[in-house]
CSV table of C-alpha atoms in Angstrom, one decimal:
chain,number,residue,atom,x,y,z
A,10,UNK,CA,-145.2,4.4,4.4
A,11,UNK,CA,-141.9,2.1,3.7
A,12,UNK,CA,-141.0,0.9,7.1
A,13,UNK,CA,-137.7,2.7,8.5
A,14,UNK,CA,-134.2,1.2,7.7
A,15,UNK,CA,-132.8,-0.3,10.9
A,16,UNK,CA,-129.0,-0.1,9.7
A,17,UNK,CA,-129.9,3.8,8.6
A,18,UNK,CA,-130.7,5.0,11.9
A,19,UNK,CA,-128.8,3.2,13.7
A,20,UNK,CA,-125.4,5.1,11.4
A,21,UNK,CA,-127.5,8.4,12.3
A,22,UNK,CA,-127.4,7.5,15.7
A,23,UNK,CA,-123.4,6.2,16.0
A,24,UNK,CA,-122.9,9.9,14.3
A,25,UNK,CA,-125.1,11.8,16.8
A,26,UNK,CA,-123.4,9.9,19.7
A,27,UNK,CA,-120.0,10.0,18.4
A,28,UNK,CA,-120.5,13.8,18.1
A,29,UNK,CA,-122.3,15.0,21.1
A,30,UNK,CA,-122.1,13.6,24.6
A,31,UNK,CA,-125.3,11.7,24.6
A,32,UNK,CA,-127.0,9.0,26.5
A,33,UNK,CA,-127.5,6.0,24.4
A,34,UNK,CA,-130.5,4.7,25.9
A,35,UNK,CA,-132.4,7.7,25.6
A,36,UNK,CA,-131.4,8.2,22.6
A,37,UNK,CA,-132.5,5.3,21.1
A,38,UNK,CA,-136.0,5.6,23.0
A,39,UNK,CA,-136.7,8.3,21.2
A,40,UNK,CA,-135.6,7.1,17.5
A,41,UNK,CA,-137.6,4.2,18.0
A,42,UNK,CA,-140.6,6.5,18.7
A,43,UNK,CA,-140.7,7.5,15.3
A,44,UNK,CA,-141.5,6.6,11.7
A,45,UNK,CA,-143.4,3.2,10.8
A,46,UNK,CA,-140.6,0.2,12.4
A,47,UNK,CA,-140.6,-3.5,11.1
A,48,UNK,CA,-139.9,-5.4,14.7
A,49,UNK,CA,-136.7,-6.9,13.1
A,50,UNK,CA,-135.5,-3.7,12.2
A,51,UNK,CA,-136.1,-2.4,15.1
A,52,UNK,CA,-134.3,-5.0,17.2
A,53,UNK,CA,-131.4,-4.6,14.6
A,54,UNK,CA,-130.8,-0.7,15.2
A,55,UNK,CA,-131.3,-1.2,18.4
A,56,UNK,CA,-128.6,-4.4,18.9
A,57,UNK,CA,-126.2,-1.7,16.7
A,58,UNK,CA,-126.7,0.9,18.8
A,59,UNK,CA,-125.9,-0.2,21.7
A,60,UNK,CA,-123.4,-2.8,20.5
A,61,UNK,CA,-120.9,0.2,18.2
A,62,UNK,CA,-121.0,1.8,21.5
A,63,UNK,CA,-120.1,-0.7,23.8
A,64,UNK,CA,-117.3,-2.0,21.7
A,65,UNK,CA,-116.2,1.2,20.3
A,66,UNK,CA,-112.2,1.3,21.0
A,67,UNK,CA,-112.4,-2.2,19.7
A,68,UNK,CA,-113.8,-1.4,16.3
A,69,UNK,CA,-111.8,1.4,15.8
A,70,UNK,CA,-108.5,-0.3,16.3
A,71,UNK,CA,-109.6,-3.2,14.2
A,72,UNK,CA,-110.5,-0.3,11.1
A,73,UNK,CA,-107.4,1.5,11.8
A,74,UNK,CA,-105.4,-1.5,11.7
A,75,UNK,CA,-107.5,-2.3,7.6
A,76,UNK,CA,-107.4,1.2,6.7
A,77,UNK,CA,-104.7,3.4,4.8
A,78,UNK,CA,-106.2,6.6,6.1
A,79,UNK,CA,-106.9,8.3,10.2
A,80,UNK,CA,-110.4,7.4,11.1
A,81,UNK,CA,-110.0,11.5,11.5
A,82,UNK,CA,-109.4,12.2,8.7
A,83,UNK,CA,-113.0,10.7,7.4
A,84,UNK,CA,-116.3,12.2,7.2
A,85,UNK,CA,-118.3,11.6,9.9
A,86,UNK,CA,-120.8,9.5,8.3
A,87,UNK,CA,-118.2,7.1,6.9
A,88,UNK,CA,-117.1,6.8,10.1
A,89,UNK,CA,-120.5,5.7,12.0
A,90,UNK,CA,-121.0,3.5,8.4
A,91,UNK,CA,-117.5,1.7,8.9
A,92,UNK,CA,-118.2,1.5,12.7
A,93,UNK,CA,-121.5,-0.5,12.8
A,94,UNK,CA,-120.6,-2.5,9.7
A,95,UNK,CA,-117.5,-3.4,12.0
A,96,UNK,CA,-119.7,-4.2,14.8
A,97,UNK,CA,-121.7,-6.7,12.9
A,98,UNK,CA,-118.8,-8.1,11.2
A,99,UNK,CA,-116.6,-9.0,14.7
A,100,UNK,CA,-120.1,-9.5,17.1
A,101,UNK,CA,-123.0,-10.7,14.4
A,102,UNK,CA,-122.8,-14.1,13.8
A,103,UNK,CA,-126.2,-14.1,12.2
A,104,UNK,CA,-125.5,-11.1,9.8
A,105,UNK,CA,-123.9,-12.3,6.8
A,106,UNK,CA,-120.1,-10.9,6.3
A,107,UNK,CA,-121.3,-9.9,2.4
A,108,UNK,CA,-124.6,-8.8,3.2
A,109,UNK,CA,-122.7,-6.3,6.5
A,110,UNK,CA,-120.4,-4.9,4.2
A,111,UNK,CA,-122.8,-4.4,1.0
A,112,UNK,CA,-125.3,-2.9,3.2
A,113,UNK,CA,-122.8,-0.4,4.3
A,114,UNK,CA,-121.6,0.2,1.1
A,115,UNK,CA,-125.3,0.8,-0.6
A,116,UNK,CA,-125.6,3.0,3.3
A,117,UNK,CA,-122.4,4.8,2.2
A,118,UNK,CA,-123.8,5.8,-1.6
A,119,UNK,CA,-127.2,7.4,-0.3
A,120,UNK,CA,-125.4,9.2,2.5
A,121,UNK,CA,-124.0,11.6,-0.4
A,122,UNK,CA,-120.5,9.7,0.1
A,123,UNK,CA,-120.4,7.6,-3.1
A,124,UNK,CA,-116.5,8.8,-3.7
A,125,UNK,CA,-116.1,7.0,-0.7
A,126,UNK,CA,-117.7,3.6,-1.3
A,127,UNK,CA,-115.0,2.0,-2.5
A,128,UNK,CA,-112.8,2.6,0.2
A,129,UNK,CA,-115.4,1.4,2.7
A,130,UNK,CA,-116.0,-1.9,0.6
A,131,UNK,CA,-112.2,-2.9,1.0
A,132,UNK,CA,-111.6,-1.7,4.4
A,133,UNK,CA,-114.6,-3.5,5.9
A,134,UNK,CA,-113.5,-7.0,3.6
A,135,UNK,CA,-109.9,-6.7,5.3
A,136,UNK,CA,-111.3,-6.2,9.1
A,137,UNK,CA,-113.5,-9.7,7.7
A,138,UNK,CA,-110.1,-11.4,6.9
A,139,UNK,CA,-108.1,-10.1,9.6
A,140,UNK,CA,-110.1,-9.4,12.7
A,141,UNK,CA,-109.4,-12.7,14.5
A,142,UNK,CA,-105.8,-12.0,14.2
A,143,UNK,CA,-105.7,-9.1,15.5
A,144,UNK,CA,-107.7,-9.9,18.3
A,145,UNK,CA,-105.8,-12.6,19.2
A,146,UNK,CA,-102.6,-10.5,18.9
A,147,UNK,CA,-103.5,-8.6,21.8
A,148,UNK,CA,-101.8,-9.5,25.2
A,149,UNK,CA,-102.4,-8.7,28.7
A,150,UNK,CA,-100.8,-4.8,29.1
A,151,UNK,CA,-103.5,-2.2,30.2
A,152,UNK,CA,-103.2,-1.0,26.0
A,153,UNK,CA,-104.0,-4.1,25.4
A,154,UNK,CA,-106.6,-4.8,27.5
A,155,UNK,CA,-108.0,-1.3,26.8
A,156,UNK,CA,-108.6,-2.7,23.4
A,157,UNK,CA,-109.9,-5.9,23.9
A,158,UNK,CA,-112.9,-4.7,26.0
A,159,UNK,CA,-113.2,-1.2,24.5
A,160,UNK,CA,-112.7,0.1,28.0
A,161,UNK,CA,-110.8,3.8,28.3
A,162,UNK,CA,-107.1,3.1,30.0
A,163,UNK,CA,-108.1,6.0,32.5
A,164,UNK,CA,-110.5,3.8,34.2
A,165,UNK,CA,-108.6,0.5,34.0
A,166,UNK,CA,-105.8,2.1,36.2
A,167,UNK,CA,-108.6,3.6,38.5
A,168,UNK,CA,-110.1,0.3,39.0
A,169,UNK,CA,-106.8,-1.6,39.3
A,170,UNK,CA,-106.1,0.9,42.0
A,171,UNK,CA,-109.1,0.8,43.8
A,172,UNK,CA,-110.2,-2.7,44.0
A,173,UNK,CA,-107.0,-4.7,42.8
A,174,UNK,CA,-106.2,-6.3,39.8
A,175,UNK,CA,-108.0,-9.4,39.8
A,176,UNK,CA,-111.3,-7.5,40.6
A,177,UNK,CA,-110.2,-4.6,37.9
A,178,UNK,CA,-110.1,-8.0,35.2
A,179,UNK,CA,-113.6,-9.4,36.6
A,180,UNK,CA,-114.8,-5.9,36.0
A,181,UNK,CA,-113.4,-5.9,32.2
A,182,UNK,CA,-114.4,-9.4,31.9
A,183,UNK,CA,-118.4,-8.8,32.2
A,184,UNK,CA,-118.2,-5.4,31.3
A,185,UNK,CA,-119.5,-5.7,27.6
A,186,UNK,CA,-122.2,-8.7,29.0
A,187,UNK,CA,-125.6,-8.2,28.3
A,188,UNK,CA,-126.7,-8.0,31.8
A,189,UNK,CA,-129.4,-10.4,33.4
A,190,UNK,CA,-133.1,-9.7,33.5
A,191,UNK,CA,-134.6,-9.4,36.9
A,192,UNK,CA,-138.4,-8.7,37.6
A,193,UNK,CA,-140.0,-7.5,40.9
A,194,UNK,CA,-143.1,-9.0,41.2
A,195,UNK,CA,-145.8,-6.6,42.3
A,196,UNK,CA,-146.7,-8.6,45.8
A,197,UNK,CA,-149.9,-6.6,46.7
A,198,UNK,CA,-151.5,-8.0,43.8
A,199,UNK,CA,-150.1,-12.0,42.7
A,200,UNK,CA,-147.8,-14.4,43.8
A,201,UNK,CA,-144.3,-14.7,42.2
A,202,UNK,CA,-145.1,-18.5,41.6
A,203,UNK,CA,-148.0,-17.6,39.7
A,204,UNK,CA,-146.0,-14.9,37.6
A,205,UNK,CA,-143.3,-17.5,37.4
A,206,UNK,CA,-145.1,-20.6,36.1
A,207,UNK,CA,-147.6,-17.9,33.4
A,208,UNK,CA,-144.0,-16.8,32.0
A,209,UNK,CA,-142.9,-20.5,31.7
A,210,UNK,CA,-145.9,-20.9,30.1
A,211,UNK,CA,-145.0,-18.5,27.2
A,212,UNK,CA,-141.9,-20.0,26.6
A,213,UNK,CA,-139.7,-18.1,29.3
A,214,UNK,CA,-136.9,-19.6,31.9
A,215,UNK,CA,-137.9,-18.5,35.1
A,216,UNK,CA,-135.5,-18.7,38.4
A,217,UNK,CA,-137.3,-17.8,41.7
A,218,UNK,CA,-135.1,-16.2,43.6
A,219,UNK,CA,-135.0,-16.8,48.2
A,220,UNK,CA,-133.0,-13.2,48.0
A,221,UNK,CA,-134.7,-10.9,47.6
A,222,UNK,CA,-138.3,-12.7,47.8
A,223,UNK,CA,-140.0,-11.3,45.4
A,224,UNK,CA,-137.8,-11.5,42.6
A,225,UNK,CA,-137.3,-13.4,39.4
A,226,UNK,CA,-134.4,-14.0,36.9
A,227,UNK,CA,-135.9,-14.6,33.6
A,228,UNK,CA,-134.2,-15.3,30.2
A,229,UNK,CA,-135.3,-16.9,26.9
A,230,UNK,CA,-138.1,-16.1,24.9
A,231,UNK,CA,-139.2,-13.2,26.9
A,232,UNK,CA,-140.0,-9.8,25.7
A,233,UNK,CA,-141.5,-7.6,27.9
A,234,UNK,CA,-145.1,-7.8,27.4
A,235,UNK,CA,-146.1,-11.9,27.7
A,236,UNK,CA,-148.3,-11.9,30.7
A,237,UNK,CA,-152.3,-11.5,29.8
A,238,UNK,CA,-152.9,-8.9,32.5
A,239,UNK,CA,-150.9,-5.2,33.3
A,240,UNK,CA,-147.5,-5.9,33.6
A,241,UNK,CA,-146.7,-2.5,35.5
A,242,UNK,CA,-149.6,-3.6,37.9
A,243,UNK,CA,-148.0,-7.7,38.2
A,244,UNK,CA,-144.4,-7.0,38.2
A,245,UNK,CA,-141.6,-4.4,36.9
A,246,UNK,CA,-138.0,-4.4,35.7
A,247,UNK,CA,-135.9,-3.9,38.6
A,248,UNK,CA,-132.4,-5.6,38.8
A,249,UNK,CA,-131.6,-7.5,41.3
A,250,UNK,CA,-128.9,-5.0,43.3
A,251,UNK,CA,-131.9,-2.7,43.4
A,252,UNK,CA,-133.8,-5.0,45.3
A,253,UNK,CA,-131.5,-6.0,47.4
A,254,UNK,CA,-130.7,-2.6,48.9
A,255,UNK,CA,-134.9,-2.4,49.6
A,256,UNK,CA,-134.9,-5.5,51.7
A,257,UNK,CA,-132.0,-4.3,53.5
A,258,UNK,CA,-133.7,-1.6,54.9
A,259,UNK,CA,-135.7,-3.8,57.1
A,260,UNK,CA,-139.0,-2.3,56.3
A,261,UNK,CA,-141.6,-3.3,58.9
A,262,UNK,CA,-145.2,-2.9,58.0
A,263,UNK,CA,-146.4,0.3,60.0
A,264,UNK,CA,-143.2,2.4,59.6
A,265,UNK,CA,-142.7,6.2,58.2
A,266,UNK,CA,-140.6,5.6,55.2
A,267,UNK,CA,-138.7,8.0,53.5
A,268,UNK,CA,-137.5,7.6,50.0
A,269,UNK,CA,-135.4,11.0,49.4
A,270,UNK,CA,-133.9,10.4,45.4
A,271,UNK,CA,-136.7,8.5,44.5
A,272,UNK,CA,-137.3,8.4,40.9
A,273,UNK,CA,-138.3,6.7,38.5
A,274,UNK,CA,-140.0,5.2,41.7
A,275,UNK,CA,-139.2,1.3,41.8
A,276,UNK,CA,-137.9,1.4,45.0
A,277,UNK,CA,-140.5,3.0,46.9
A,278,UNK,CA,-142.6,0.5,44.7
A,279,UNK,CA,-140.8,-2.3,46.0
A,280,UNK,CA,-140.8,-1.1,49.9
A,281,UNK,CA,-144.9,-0.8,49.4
A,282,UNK,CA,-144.9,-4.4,49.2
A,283,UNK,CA,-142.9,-4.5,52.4
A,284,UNK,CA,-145.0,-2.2,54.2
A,285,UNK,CA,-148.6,-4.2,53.0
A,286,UNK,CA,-150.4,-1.4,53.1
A,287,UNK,CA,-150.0,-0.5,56.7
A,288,UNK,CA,-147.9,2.7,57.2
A,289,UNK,CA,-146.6,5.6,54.6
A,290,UNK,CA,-144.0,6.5,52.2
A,291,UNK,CA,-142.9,9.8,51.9
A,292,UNK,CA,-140.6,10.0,47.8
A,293,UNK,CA,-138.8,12.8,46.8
A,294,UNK,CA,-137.8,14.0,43.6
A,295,UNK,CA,-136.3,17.5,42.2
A,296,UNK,CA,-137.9,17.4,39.0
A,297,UNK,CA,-141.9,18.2,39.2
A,298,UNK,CA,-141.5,15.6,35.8
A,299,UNK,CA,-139.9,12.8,37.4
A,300,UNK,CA,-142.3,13.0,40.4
A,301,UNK,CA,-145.4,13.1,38.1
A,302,UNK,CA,-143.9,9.5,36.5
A,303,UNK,CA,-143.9,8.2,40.5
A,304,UNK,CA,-147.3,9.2,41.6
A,305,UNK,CA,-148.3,7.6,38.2
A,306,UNK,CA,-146.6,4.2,38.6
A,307,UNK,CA,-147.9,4.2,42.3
A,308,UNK,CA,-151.3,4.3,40.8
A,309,UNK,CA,-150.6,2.0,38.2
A,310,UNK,CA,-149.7,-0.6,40.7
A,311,UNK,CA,-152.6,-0.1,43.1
A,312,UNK,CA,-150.4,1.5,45.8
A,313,UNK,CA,-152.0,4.4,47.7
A,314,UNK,CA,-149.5,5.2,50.8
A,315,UNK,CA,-146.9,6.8,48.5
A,316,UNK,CA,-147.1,10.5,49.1
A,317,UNK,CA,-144.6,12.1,46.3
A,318,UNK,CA,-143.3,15.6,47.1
A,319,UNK,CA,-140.9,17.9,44.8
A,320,UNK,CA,-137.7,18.8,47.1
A,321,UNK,CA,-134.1,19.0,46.8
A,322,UNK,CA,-132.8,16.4,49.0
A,323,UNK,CA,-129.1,18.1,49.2
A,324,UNK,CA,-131.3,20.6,51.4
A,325,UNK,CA,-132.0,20.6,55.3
A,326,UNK,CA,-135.5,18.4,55.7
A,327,UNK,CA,-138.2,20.5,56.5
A,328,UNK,CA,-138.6,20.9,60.7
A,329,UNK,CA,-142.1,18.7,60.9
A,330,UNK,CA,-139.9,16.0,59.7
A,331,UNK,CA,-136.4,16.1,61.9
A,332,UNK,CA,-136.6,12.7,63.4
A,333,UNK,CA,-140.0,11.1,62.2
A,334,UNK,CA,-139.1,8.3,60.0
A,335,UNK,CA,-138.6,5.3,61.1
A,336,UNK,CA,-136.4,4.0,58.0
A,337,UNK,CA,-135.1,6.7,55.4
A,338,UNK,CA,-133.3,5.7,52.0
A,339,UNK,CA,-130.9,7.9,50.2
A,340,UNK,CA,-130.1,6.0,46.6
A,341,UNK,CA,-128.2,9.0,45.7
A,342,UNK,CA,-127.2,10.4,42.2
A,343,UNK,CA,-123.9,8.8,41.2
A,344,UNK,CA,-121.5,8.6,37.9
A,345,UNK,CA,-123.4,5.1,37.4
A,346,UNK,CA,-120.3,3.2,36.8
A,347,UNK,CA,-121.8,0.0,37.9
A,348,UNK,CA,-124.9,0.3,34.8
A,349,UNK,CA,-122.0,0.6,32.5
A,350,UNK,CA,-123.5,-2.4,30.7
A,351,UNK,CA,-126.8,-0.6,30.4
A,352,UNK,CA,-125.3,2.9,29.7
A,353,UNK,CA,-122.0,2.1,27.8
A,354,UNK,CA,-121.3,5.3,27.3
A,355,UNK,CA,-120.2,6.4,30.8
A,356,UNK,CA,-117.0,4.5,30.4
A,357,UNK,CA,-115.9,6.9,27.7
A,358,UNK,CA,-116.2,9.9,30.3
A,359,UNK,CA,-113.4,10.6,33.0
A,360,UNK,CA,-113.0,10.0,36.4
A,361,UNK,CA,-112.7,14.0,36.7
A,362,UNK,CA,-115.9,14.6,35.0
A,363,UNK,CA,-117.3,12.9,38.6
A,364,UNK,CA,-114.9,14.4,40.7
A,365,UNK,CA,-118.0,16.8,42.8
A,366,UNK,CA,-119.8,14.0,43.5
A,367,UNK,CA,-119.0,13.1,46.6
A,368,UNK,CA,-120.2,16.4,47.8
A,369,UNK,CA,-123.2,16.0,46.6
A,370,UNK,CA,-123.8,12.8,47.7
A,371,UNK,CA,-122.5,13.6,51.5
A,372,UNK,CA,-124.9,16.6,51.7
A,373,UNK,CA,-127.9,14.8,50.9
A,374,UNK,CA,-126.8,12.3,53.1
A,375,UNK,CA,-126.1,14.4,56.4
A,376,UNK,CA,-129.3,16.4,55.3
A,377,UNK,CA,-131.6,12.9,55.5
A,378,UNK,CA,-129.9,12.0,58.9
A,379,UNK,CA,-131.8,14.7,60.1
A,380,UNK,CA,-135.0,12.5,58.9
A,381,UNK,CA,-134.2,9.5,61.2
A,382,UNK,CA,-135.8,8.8,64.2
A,383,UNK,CA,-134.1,7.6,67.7
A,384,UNK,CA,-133.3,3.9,67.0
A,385,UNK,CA,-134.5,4.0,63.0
A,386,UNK,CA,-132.0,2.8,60.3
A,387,UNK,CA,-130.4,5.2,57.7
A,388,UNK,CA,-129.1,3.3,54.6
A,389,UNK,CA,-126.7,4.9,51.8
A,390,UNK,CA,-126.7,3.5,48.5
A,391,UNK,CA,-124.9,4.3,44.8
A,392,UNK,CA,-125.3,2.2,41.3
A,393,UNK,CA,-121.2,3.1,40.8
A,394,UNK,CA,-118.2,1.2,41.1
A,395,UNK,CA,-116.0,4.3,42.9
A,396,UNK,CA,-114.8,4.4,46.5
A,397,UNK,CA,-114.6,8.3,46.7
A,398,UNK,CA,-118.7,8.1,46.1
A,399,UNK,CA,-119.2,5.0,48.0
A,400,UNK,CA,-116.8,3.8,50.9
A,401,UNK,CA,-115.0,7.1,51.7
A,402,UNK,CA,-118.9,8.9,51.6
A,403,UNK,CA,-120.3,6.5,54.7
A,404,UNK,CA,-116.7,7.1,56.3
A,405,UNK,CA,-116.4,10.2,56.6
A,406,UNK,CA,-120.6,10.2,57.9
A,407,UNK,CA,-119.6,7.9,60.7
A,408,UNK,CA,-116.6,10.1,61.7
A,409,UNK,CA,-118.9,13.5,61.7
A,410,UNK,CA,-122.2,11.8,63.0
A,411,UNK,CA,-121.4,10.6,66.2
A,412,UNK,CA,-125.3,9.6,66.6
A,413,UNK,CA,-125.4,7.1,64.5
A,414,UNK,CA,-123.7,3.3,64.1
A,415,UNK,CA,-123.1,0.9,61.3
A,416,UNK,CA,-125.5,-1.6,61.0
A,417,UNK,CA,-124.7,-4.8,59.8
A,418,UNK,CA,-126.6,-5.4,56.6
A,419,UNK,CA,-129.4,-8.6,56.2
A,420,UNK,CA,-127.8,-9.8,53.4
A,421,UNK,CA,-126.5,-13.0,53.5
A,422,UNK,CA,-126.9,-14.4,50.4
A,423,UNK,CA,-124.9,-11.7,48.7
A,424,UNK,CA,-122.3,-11.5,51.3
A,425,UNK,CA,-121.6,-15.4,50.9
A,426,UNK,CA,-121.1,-14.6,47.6
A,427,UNK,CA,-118.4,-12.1,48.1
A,428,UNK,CA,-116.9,-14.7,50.9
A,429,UNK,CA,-117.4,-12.3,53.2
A,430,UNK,CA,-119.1,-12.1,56.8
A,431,UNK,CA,-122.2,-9.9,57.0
A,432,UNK,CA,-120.5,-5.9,57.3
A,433,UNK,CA,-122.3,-2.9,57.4
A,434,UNK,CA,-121.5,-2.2,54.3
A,435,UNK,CA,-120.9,-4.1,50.9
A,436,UNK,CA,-119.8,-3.2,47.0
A,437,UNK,CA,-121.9,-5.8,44.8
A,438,UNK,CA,-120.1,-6.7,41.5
A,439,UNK,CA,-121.8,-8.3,38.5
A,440,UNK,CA,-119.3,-11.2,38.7
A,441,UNK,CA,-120.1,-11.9,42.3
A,442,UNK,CA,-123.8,-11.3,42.6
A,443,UNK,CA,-125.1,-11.3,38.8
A,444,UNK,CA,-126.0,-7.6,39.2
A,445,UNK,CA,-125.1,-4.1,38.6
A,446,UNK,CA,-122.6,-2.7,40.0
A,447,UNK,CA,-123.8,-1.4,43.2
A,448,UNK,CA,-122.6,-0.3,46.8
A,449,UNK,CA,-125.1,-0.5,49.9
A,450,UNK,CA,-124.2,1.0,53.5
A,451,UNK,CA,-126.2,0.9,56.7
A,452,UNK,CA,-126.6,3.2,59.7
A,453,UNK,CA,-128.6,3.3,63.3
A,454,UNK,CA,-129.3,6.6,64.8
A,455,UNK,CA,-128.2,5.4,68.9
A,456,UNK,CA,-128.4,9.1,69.8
């Protein structure tokens, strides 16, 4: 079997996603499942993938501006073609400019669009010769700007609004970065210094972090799978903002723990370590699927006090739980506008599409208060960069919950970082903290 065309399947997958609302990462999980891959071609439709998407407004204005004809009016395969040929033209330096645009022409014939070869061979040459220009052409309206990062004008405006111009242009800035790797090292079983020096061992560049303890920044040769032992029982992906919000919480070893939006499970992984064994975890899911993949992980990393059960969260906690746990964690579902560098699709959605959020997000809330012993902490916590599902959420909860206070979060690393004094609650922003976009509120039940 001939192994599978990296530059084919990734212009399948550019048509799927330019057709259908799809997630790109799950997506390209499942392409990558199938047929017999060289690892080069594999990294190469996956670096596409990812890439056409991310830089998708870009690519278009650059082919509109070296093409005689509406991007509309072409078939949808020349599009996608056009597109990632585009991508590795403007963002490839290691591809070749003859061998990106030959490849997309030969790409172009076995597609069934020979008539159209032609036409894609001289566009693609002038967006060689004239991209730079054009680029540099641009200024600093929100159009402009809009094209430049390949981020939608709706959400420039929404971000300028809500967090200020400056912080709307560190957004756009780092919004196309590839975002840092961060591992949580499994602390029931090893040391982070002995994860640490085995990865600089293989070639890796290790940072130990002091905040969160437990975590490391890695980068260089590093590809998932370098340690000689189980890397889901040793450590796991987990970025940085995640773990943040988990030491926040104050775990204490003996406490009743609940985890009520808790798939795929790293959190409550991560609290385990703060609990050592001594006390329980209670993580929800609504998906029977998604709870199976926690009490799997749980196993797979030696933890045994996780007790997974299938419940809506949005709904009132059953009664033998009203005011049992001493710490309860709500990581609630969000538009994930902070993970746009992992899910670069979101940004092509709009802010309407999340407009019932907040409703959600406020029932589950009030409904885990319930949960929260006399004196226990209540934390709220979203992977977006949106006040209406963030600040105005824990507002309005303070306002209608008169039992319970804000508590000022342990974070002091992250609030330097922001130059701010320790609040009870904080937005994180990749430019500030080096993580995903992430918001983080805390709460005391007094009453």
């Amino acid at each position: 079997m001939s192994a599978v065309s990296g530059r084919l399947v990734a212009v399948q997958a550019i048509r799927r996603l330019n057709e259908q609302n799809a997630y790109s990462n799950l997506l390209v999980n499942n392409l990558l499942q199938t047929g017999e891959w060289d690892p080069k071609e594999r990294a190469l439709a996956t670096a596409l993938i990812y890439g056409t998407v991310e830089h998708r407004l870009t690519l278009d204005f650059l082919l509109s501006s070296c093409s005689s004809k509406s991007l509309k009016r072409l078939h949808p395969a020349v599009v996608a073609i056009l597109q990632t040929a585009a991508y590795q033209l403007v963002y490839m330096d290691k591809v070749p400019d003859s061998a990106a645009v030959n490849e997309a022409v030969k790409l172009t014939k076995s597609m069934g669009q020979q008539a159209a070869s032609g036409f894609v061979n001289a566009v693609l040459r002038a967006v060689a010769r004239r991209y730079r220009e054009l680029l540099d052409g641009l200024g600093d309206s929100d159009r402009d700007l809009s094209l430049r990062y390949s981020c939608p004008l709706d959400w420039i405006k929404f971000w300028q609004k809500a967090y200020g111009r400056e912080k709307m242009l560190a957004i756009l800035a780092h919004i196309n970065d590839e975002p840092p790797t961060y591992l949580r090292v499994n602390t029931l079983k090893t040391d982070a210094r002995i994860v640490a020096a085995r990865l600089i061992e293989m070639g890796a560049t290790v940072e130990e972090l002091s905040e969160p303890v437990g975590c490391l920044k890695v980068s260089g040769f590093f590809a998932g799978n370098l340690l000689e032992m189980d890397e889901e029982i040793c450590y796991y992906y987990q970025d940085k903002a995640s773990q943040l919000a988990c030491a926040a919480l104050g775990v204490q070893a003996g406490q009743r723990v609940a985890d009520v939006c808790a798939a795929p499970g790293g959190k409550s992984l991560t609290i385990a370590q703060y609990l050592r064994g001594d006390g329980e975890i209670v993580a929800g899911d609504i998906y029977a699927k998604k709870c199976e993949i926690i009490r799997n992980r749980a196993a797979q990393m030696g933890v045994a006090n996780i007790t997974v059960v299938r419940r809506d969260a949005s709904l009132p906690c059953p009664d033998e739980w009203m005011g049992t746990f001493d710490r309860v964690l709500c990581d609630v579902p969000c538009s994930g506008l902070g993970v746009i560098r992992r899910k670069p699709e979101i940004r092509y959605k709009t802010p309407s599409e999340f407009a019932d959020l907040p409703a959600l997000q406020y029932r589950i809330l009030t409904a885990s208060a319930a949960m929260v012993k006399k004196g226990g902490w209540l934390q709220y916590s979203t992977c977006t960069l949106n006040p209406a599902e963030n600040e105005e959420v824990v507002k309005r909860f303070l306002q209608e919950n008169p039992d319970f206070s804000p508590r000022i979060l342990p974070l002091p690393q992250a609030f330097a970082a922001a130059e701010r004094k320790p609040h009870w609650h904080i937005t994180l922003f990749p430019h500030q903290q080096e993580t995903d976009g992430f918001f983080i509120a805390g709460f005391e039940r007094t009453v």
